[in-house]
Amino acid sequence: MQFKSMILSNSEVSPGYWKMRMTAPTEFSLAQPGQFVMVRVNSAIDPLLRRPFGIFDVGMHTPDYSGAAAQPYFEILYRVVGKGTSMLAGLHETDQLDVLGPLGKGFDLGTAAERKIIVGGGVGLAPLYMLARELVKQSSVSLYAGGRTRDDILCITEFERLGVECYVATEDGSLGKCGLVTEALVSSLSNGNGETSIYACGPHGMLKAVAGIAAEHDIYCQVSLEGYMACGVGACLGCVTPGRNHTVDTPDFRCVCAEGPVFDGKELGWGC
Amino acid sequence: MQFKSMILSNSEVSPGYWKMRMTAPTEFSLAQPGQFVMVRVNSAIDPLLRRPFGIFDVGMHTPDYSGAAAQPYFEILYRVVGKGTSMLAGLHETDQLDVLGPLGKGFDLGTAAERKIIVGGGVGLAPLYMLARELVKQSSVSLYAGGRTRDDILCITEFERLGVECYVATEDGSLGKCGLVTEALVSSLSNGNGETSIYACGPHGMLKAVAGIAAEHDIYCQVSLEGYMACGVGACLGCVTPGRNHTVDTPDFRCVCAEGPVFDGKELGWGC
Amino acid sequence: MKPDMSVTIAGINLRNPVMTASGTFGYAEEFAEYVDLETIGAFVTKGLSLKPKAGNPTPRIVETPGGMLNAIGLQNVGIDAFIAKKVPFLRSVNTPAIVNFFGNTIDEYVEMASRLNEIPEIAGLEINISCPNVKQGGIVFGTDPQCAAEVVSACRKATTKALIVKLSPNVTDVTVMARACQDAGADALSLINTLTGMAIDLERRKPVLANITGGLSGPAIKPVALRMVWQVSKCVKVPIIGIGGIMNATDALEFILAGASAVQVGTASFINPSAAQEIAAGMEKWLADKGVADIKSLIGALE
Amino acid sequence: MKPDMSVTIAGINLRNPVMTASGTFGYAEEFAEYVDLETIGAFVTKGLSLKPKAGNPTPRIVETPGGMLNAIGLQNVGIDAFIAKKVPFLRSVNTPAIVNFFGNTIDEYVEMASRLNEIPEIAGLEINISCPNVKQGGIVFGTDPQCAAEVVSACRKATTKALIVKLSPNVTDVTVMARACQDAGADALSLINTLTGMAIDLERRKPVLANITGGLSGPAIKPVALRMVWQVSKCVKVPIIGIGGIMNATDALEFILAGASAVQVGTASFINPSAAQEIAAGMEKWLADKGVADIKSLIGALE
Ligand SMILES: Cc1cc2nc3c(=O)[nH]c(=O)nc-3n(C[C@H](O)[C@H](O)[C@H](O)COP(=O)(O)OP(=O)(O)OC[C@H]3O[C@@H](n4cnc5c(N)ncnc54)[C@H](O)[C@@H]3O)c2cc1C
Ligand SMILES: Cc1cc2nc3c(=O)[nH]c(=O)nc-3n(C[C@H](O)[C@H](O)[C@H](O)COP(=O)(O)OP(=O)(O)OC[C@H]3O[C@@H](n4cnc5c(N)ncnc54)[C@H](O)[C@@H]3O)c2cc1C
Ligand SMILES: Cc1cc2nc3c(=O)[nH]c(=O)nc-3n(C[C@H](O)[C@H](O)[C@H](O)COP(=O)(O)O)c2cc1C
Ligand SMILES: Cc1cc2nc3c(=O)[nH]c(=O)nc-3n(C[C@H](O)[C@H](O)[C@H](O)COP(=O)(O)O)c2cc1C
Ligand code: FES
Ligand code: FES
């Protein structure tokens, strides 16, 4: 759906990473973990295109002053990387934004029996919090969070509060294990324990590695992709990613915004 | 000069008319009545060009909290007519703007002996307040303010506080005399009293009428013009206006931003 | 009094002059959730070819100042899948559907025209002789009056449906192309397609788009589009469909004044999926406010 | 370590590759208060003709999305007043001055070239064969390879100074024009001039510009300019000066990667009078940060 949203809060949660809470219509609470929104940063033409962000969480906001009705909200967790995100970081409470969403296909929550492993790199954790919140209701969940430095490890305490077992790895060793999060992941799998399902979001390189590891261990693995998007609704074909059987003569492009952003790792053509 | 300025206040003084007070470097206090500034509305490319505004006043701002040093400021009085002015009206205290100015040639203050008549139409009053403030120091000053309705008659109390004799005319009669301000002006001149000098700013039609009246009575009349401006410094030649002797073969274009915005009414080619 | 917003383009009656531009509105389905599809004048579907087309590798789009570049490479499902999977939805909506198509040879163009001619759900055809993205593709036709005329007259023979020719702005004199296409049998002309542009990623020292160059669209190109529509309207008799950077009702009405009988909304639908509906409503409101009884009285009404 | 920012264009040594574009920096004097004129690579002065030129009636400029249209009509003081009133200032500044000029006939172009050749303070000439504003003016030369070649070779014979030819983007194939001008004796090519556009005032039902059409400049045209610079750099040997929507150091460096040996900053100087100086400084800082020793190593370094 398309709606005007009012900013309830917008603050820096870690150097360069911001969390914004915005009002939403009631139906928005049906958003699935892994779905995203397209945010129009302002009503001018700079920036022109909407910006896509995963849905970090949804909930009900109860204003301080008594008597006020509770207000459905959603949150995004975003990293300031360029023009649009810098402008977002400059916005204040009560500022208005035009939002499109929830968009795309979210994560398949799987079955209670499975052990759930979540792998997130940097801001890739954004769409995984709401997922964890759902998964812990039925299964044991562990999180493997990776980043370049400690500043890239976001919201770990929130995940722990959910009862998620958290393993952290940073490339510079400033927090948790020193190295890539995928290494920690492999070792945990090597002592193969029962039915497992993997959920991953992060840099393309990491997703490719995770999908590879999952394939080796024959584990069902869902990855959430990014792609340059204009429309967010499957119309422009700007965001496509090659599917498993893609060749130029037998095109097999998948639309990240409409068929994804969450895909079965085995369904994608990971290229080289 | 070019400087970063911080907004000290920005409020609506009459429906659709706003006054903004902004910090300025010390040298800015040398600004002459009739000079203008070019304001960059934001750092994005929409709007792309700076917006020109007359300097309403300059002064020293003493912050409430003690110990703080007094801060030179200037003010603009602006009417919300389009994209840029709407955005300006949306700005808050402490927001920053990039400002170019003081620009252009201001009013010639004349001699003490002369009686001074100021004629302003709508937002054309903006650059005339600072002028009046200077003129009252040495001469008797009367103001003829015109507008479509009462809402277009701005800051009259400020002018009166300076000791300026104010005559108001509105086309719908909602304030002062009903009709055009130029009619009131003519009648006052008809009982010709000694040496007089006229200063006018407002819609082109009004300026043309005032210049005509002044010429008839052989009175020295300075008018402040508007023109579509890109650079504000005499480089783009976008803002020109035809001078008295202008013909296509003997071009006599005057640069409003550099040679004006204030011109001797007799120097301009008023066309038809 | 409700203004008359209806126009007729090449025999197609439109409830209002606002169409959606090819490649920016998918096959209409994609926008059903956001727009009342029966408030729009017509849709133009994504460029179609005989065989399915893979399109270009990614990145395919990039934002530019006031615009965007795209190098989708005309990815499309091909005419068979189009008939099987897309036409049924188009049938279900009471709004004329115009199919934008292309080929790599005159024969392909002709085969497309004749096959599309058999589909009753289709109100008209828009020939894309101007897509700048595919190297061996349309661009040749779109920049040479001779070739353009050949394609158009060949397609003209192959279909009895309304034939709209979409012009490229990447030419020295668009009026030459316009006259050539009119004389070859076009019922209407739509312009402009995208301007060829390029974006560079300084840090990677590479073009941003995998295809290197792409087509520039959005508000940035509006002044060029308005100028070309105005130029063409002065030299052809067939109706003109104005395209290029239309974001709101004011933009659309400017194109009408410049000589367009209808407009297409493209990139704007990405920024605001309900743009076409809102623009149509905004135009009607403007006419009502100004007491203009009939939109047709504004076509080419520039003083 | 301080990067080497110097480049040589057509024998003119520039301390850095950042020039100011003709018509956007006056005669440099106008900006002396805002810019240290000796931090800029070179200035190009406002288009000059034999006789003073009145230019177009007003309005002459209008803002457009991400850009602006201008129809100044090449107003200028004429060569006599230029020599008397403007050259003395140019002499006083230690930065190369390049004079942009035009004529309505080949003879006028030639007379201008030979008279300018006599002025020692002038480092080079830029022939404007591409100004889209004057009806009987440059446009003809700028869009026909034959005419362009004639003007250029005629001027070539009339001057020993560096001869830069400024190309129009309003053509089907800019590489054809580029090769024609190179072969006719141009020492360098500068591109792009403005794209022809139009703006309409809906309420008045009139074109905004008194001249009806004008030249589009600013960020909006950057993708088209980058594409043309890249295309031309692939097919000529002479150095290229990149122009079009350059607002900051990143934009300028993108043009260098695309194949430009220098750039010109135009509209940006209106929005920020110190743009050229800041861009030059920003480019140097970027090279220093990346450890690039010499700007020349980036020319055409696009992968
Ligand atoms: C489905 C999806 C979900 C996302 N979720 C999040 C999230 O939860 N938190 C977060 O911080 N970021 C997320 N991103 C990335 C985010 O969209 C970009 O960081 C953001 O668009 C950058 O905008 P900018 O103007 O600051 O950067 P600029 O570089 O100025 O943007 C220029 C253009 O490139 C596009 N772009 C730049 N980086 C990316 C990217 N990584 N992915 C897609 N488009 C990009 C922008 O949308 C814009 O069109 C997501 C991307 C997608 C596709
Ligand atoms: C020397 C000078 C002094 C001025 N002083 C004042 C003042 O003190 N208070 C005030 O309210 N207005 C003043 N104006 C007019 C003011 O500049 C315009 O109202 C303003 O630029 C409109 O911007 P916009 O984006 O809201 O309107 P838009 O219509 O969106 O602007 C579009 C373009 O047209 C230009 N433009 C629109 N109207 C005018 C106009 N009347 N004059 C010049 N350019 C215009 C804008 O600068 C912009 O480039 C002055 C103009 C000049 C030239
Ligand atoms: C993503 C995208 C895809 C497009 N695909 C096509 C196409 O398949 N066929 C076509 O004729 N034009 C295509 N176009 C061009 C548009 O139909 C339109 O002519 C152009 O975008 C200018 O209009 P706008 O500025 O409103 O977007 C496409 C444009 C975009 C942005
Ligand atoms: C107001 C204005 C006047 C111009 N006058 C000239 C001119 O006299 N001769 C010329 O060759 N180009 C002229 N140009 C074109 C610029 O030199 C430059 O090629 C064009 O503006 C694109 O660069 P930009 O986008 O950085 O402005 C003018 C441009 C503007 C905006
Ligand atoms: S963003 Fe347009 S199809 Fe995915
Ligand atoms: S605004 Fe540029 S010359 Fe006056």
Tab-separated table of C-alpha atoms and ligand atoms in Angstrom, chain B residues 36 49-54 77-79 81-86 123 126-127 225-229 256 261, chain D residues 63, ligand 2:
chain	number	residue	atom	x	y	z
B	36	PHE	CA	19.713	42.401	-2.099
B	49	LEU	CA	19.138	28.465	-8.666
B	50	ARG	CA	19.514	30.914	-5.805
B	51	ARG	CA	16.560	33.136	-4.952
B	52	PRO	CA	16.977	36.930	-4.797
B	53	PHE	CA	15.503	38.891	-1.878
B	54	GLY	CA	15.798	42.503	-0.840
B	77	LEU	CA	10.568	39.771	4.092
B	78	TYR	CA	9.300	37.296	1.534
B	79	ARG	CA	6.080	36.227	-0.076
B	81	VAL	CA	4.795	32.301	-4.402
B	82	GLY	CA	6.428	29.046	-5.510
B	83	LYS	CA	8.773	26.194	-4.824
B	84	GLY	CA	11.719	28.046	-3.331
B	85	THR	CA	9.777	30.398	-1.101
B	86	SER	CA	7.579	27.506	0.107
B	123	VAL	CA	6.160	42.760	-0.982
B	126	ALA	CA	10.617	44.760	1.704
B	127	PRO	CA	13.653	46.814	0.651
B	225	LEU	CA	13.345	46.474	-10.257
B	226	GLU	CA	13.009	42.717	-10.305
B	227	GLY	CA	14.286	40.382	-12.991
B	228	TYR	CA	14.854	36.663	-13.427
B	229	MET	CA	18.335	36.099	-12.078
B	256	VAL	CA	19.449	44.638	-12.920
B	261	PRO	CA	18.262	46.828	-8.837
D	63	GLU	CA	14.829	27.280	-14.004
E	2	LIG	C1	16.428	42.070	-6.833
E	2	LIG	C2	15.229	41.305	-6.359
E	2	LIG	C3	14.744	41.480	-5.077
E	2	LIG	C4	13.644	40.764	-4.631
E	2	LIG	N1	13.210	40.963	-3.352
E	2	LIG	C5	12.180	40.255	-2.880
E	2	LIG	C6	11.756	40.394	-1.526
E	2	LIG	O1	12.341	41.161	-0.764
E	2	LIG	N2	10.700	39.661	-1.096
E	2	LIG	C7	10.056	38.775	-1.939
E	2	LIG	O2	9.120	38.117	-1.478
E	2	LIG	N3	10.431	38.623	-3.218
E	2	LIG	C8	11.484	39.325	-3.701
E	2	LIG	N4	11.869	39.159	-5.009
E	2	LIG	C9	11.152	38.168	-5.808
E	2	LIG	C10	11.664	36.779	-5.406
E	2	LIG	O3	12.983	36.627	-5.864
E	2	LIG	C11	10.792	35.684	-6.039
E	2	LIG	O4	9.482	35.804	-5.526
E	2	LIG	C12	11.320	34.306	-5.728
E	2	LIG	O5	12.536	34.100	-6.400
E	2	LIG	C13	10.315	33.241	-6.138
E	2	LIG	O6	10.907	31.982	-5.973
E	2	LIG	P1	9.993	30.668	-5.922
E	2	LIG	O7	10.880	29.487	-6.119
E	2	LIG	O8	9.131	30.675	-4.720
E	2	LIG	O9	9.007	30.874	-7.141
E	2	LIG	P2	9.077	30.076	-8.502
E	2	LIG	O10	8.065	30.697	-9.410
E	2	LIG	O11	8.997	28.613	-8.266
E	2	LIG	O12	10.523	30.424	-9.052
E	2	LIG	C14	10.919	29.916	-10.303
E	2	LIG	C15	12.058	30.780	-10.827
E	2	LIG	O13	11.565	32.075	-11.176
E	2	LIG	C16	12.234	33.068	-10.426
E	2	LIG	N5	11.253	34.109	-10.029
E	2	LIG	C17	9.948	33.898	-9.736
E	2	LIG	N6	9.346	35.077	-9.429
E	2	LIG	C18	10.295	36.041	-9.535
E	2	LIG	C19	10.285	37.456	-9.353
E	2	LIG	N7	9.180	38.115	-8.988
E	2	LIG	N8	11.449	38.120	-9.531
E	2	LIG	C20	12.574	37.458	-9.902
E	2	LIG	N9	12.627	36.122	-10.096
E	2	LIG	C21	11.511	35.428	-9.906
E	2	LIG	C22	12.814	32.347	-9.224
E	2	LIG	O14	13.949	33.041	-8.723
E	2	LIG	C23	13.169	31.021	-9.817
E	2	LIG	O15	14.388	31.115	-10.515
E	2	LIG	C24	12.979	39.866	-5.481
E	2	LIG	C25	13.467	39.657	-6.777
E	2	LIG	C26	14.562	40.376	-7.226
E	2	LIG	C27	15.087	40.156	-8.601
